[in-house]
Amino acid sequence: QVQVVESGGGSVQPGGSLTLSCEASGFPLDYYPVAWFRQAPGKEREGIACIGSADGSTDYADSVKGRFTVVRDYTTTTVVLQMNSLKAEDTGTYYCAADTMSYWSRAQCTVLPDPYDYWGRGTQVTVSS
């Protein structure tokens, strides 16, 4: 079965850190661009980070730049989102998505949702004191 699954969500106090992981079954995640999105209650979905495949390029939304880092863990074939200095406004459901139409692409990845065709079900992140 082809799917993408997120893990690592939870509750943390403001200023704390969390690490999310994205893994895939049915296809090798290493070869495809991957992006992270989030959606807070009552708000639109927001693309926050992406990582390319062949070139390893990354991009971040201004709202998380300098606090979040996206990397690939080739030993586990996962994509990790390291989130530091978390704020209350980071609360939401976090989704991982893969663009399986861009095998080993050298193009800059995007945080726009259009190219991503496999999405996980999301993992909840709550930042609260």
Coordinates of C-alpha atoms in Angstrom, one line a residue:
Q1 CA 0.0 0.0 0.0
V2 CA 1.4 3.4 -1.0
Q3 CA 1.1 5.9 1.8
V4 CA 2.8 8.6 3.8
V5 CA 2.7 8.6 7.6
E6 CA 3.7 11.3 10.1
S7 CA 4.8 10.8 13.7
G8 CA 6.2 12.7 16.6
G9 CA 3.5 15.1 17.4
G10 CA 2.6 16.0 21.0
S11 CA 2.3 18.8 23.5
V12 CA 5.0 21.2 24.5
Q13 CA 5.4 24.4 26.3
P14 CA 6.3 27.7 24.5
G15 CA 10.0 27.8 23.8
G16 CA 10.2 24.0 23.6
S17 CA 11.1 21.7 20.8
L18 CA 9.5 18.8 18.9
T19 CA 10.7 16.5 16.2
L20 CA 8.3 15.2 13.5
S21 CA 9.1 12.3 11.2
C22 CA 7.7 11.4 7.8
E23 CA 8.0 8.0 6.3
A24 CA 6.6 6.3 3.3
S25 CA 5.6 2.8 2.3
G26 CA 5.3 1.6 -1.2
F27 CA 7.8 4.0 -2.6
P28 CA 11.4 5.2 -1.7
L29 CA 10.9 8.6 -0.1
D30 CA 14.5 9.5 -0.6
Y31 CA 14.0 10.1 -4.3
Y32 CA 11.1 12.5 -4.1
P33 CA 10.5 16.1 -2.9
V34 CA 8.7 16.2 0.4
A35 CA 7.0 19.1 2.1
W36 CA 5.5 19.8 5.5
F37 CA 2.2 21.6 5.9
R38 CA 0.1 22.6 8.9
Q39 CA -3.4 23.7 9.6
A40 CA -4.6 25.4 12.7
P41 CA -8.3 25.4 13.7
G42 CA -10.2 27.9 11.6
K43 CA -7.2 28.7 9.4
E44 CA -6.1 27.7 6.0
R45 CA -3.5 25.1 5.4
E46 CA 0.0 26.6 5.3
G47 CA 3.1 25.1 3.6
I48 CA 6.0 25.5 6.0
A49 CA 9.0 23.6 4.8
C50 CA 10.2 21.5 1.9
I51 CA 13.2 19.5 0.9
G52 CA 14.2 18.5 -2.6
S53 CA 15.5 15.1 -3.7
A54 CA 18.5 15.2 -6.1
D55 CA 19.8 18.6 -4.9
G56 CA 18.6 18.6 -1.3
S57 CA 17.3 22.1 -1.6
T58 CA 15.1 23.4 1.2
D59 CA 12.7 26.2 1.6
Y60 CA 10.8 27.6 4.5
A61 CA 7.8 29.8 5.2
D62 CA 8.7 33.1 6.9
S63 CA 6.7 32.0 9.9
V64 CA 9.1 29.2 10.7
K65 CA 12.4 30.4 9.2
G66 CA 15.2 30.2 11.6
R67 CA 13.3 27.9 14.0
F68 CA 12.4 24.9 12.0
T69 CA 14.8 22.7 10.0
V70 CA 13.9 19.9 7.5
V71 CA 16.4 17.2 6.8
R72 CA 16.5 13.7 5.3
D73 CA 17.6 10.8 7.4
Y74 CA 18.9 8.4 4.7
T75 CA 19.5 5.6 7.3
T76 CA 15.8 5.4 8.0
T77 CA 14.6 6.9 4.7
T78 CA 12.6 9.5 6.6
V79 CA 12.2 13.2 6.4
V80 CA 12.6 14.9 9.7
L81 CA 11.2 18.3 10.7
Q82 CA 13.0 19.7 13.8
M83 CA 11.0 22.4 15.4
N84 CA 12.6 24.7 18.0
S85 CA 11.5 27.8 19.9
L86 CA 7.9 26.7 19.5
K87 CA 5.2 29.3 19.9
A88 CA 1.5 29.0 20.7
E89 CA 0.8 30.0 17.1
D90 CA 2.6 26.8 15.9
T91 CA -0.3 24.8 17.3
G92 CA -2.1 22.7 14.6
T93 CA -2.2 19.5 12.7
Y94 CA 1.0 18.9 10.8
Y95 CA 1.0 17.0 7.5
C96 CA 3.7 15.5 5.4
A97 CA 3.3 15.2 1.6
A98 CA 5.4 13.7 -1.2
D99 CA 5.6 14.7 -4.9
T100 CA 5.9 11.3 -6.5
M101 CA 5.7 12.8 -10.0
S102 CA 9.2 14.4 -9.6
Y103 CA 11.5 11.5 -9.3
W104 CA 15.1 12.6 -8.5
S105 CA 14.2 16.2 -9.5
R106 CA 16.9 18.9 -9.4
A107 CA 14.3 21.6 -9.2
Q108 CA 13.9 23.8 -6.2
C109 CA 11.2 22.3 -3.9
T110 CA 8.1 24.3 -3.1
V111 CA 5.9 24.8 -0.1
L112 CA 2.9 25.2 -2.4
P113 CA 0.5 22.2 -2.2
D114 CA 0.0 21.7 -5.9
P115 CA 2.7 19.2 -6.8
Y116 CA 2.3 16.9 -3.8
D117 CA 0.1 13.9 -4.5
Y118 CA 0.6 11.7 -1.4
W119 CA -0.4 13.1 1.9
G120 CA -0.3 11.7 5.4
R121 CA -3.2 12.0 7.8
G122 CA -1.5 14.4 10.1
T123 CA -0.1 14.6 13.6
Q124 CA -1.2 17.0 16.2
V125 CA 1.2 19.6 17.7
T126 CA 0.0 21.6 20.7
V127 CA 2.1 24.5 22.1
S128 CA 0.6 25.7 25.4
S129 CA 1.7 26.7 28.8

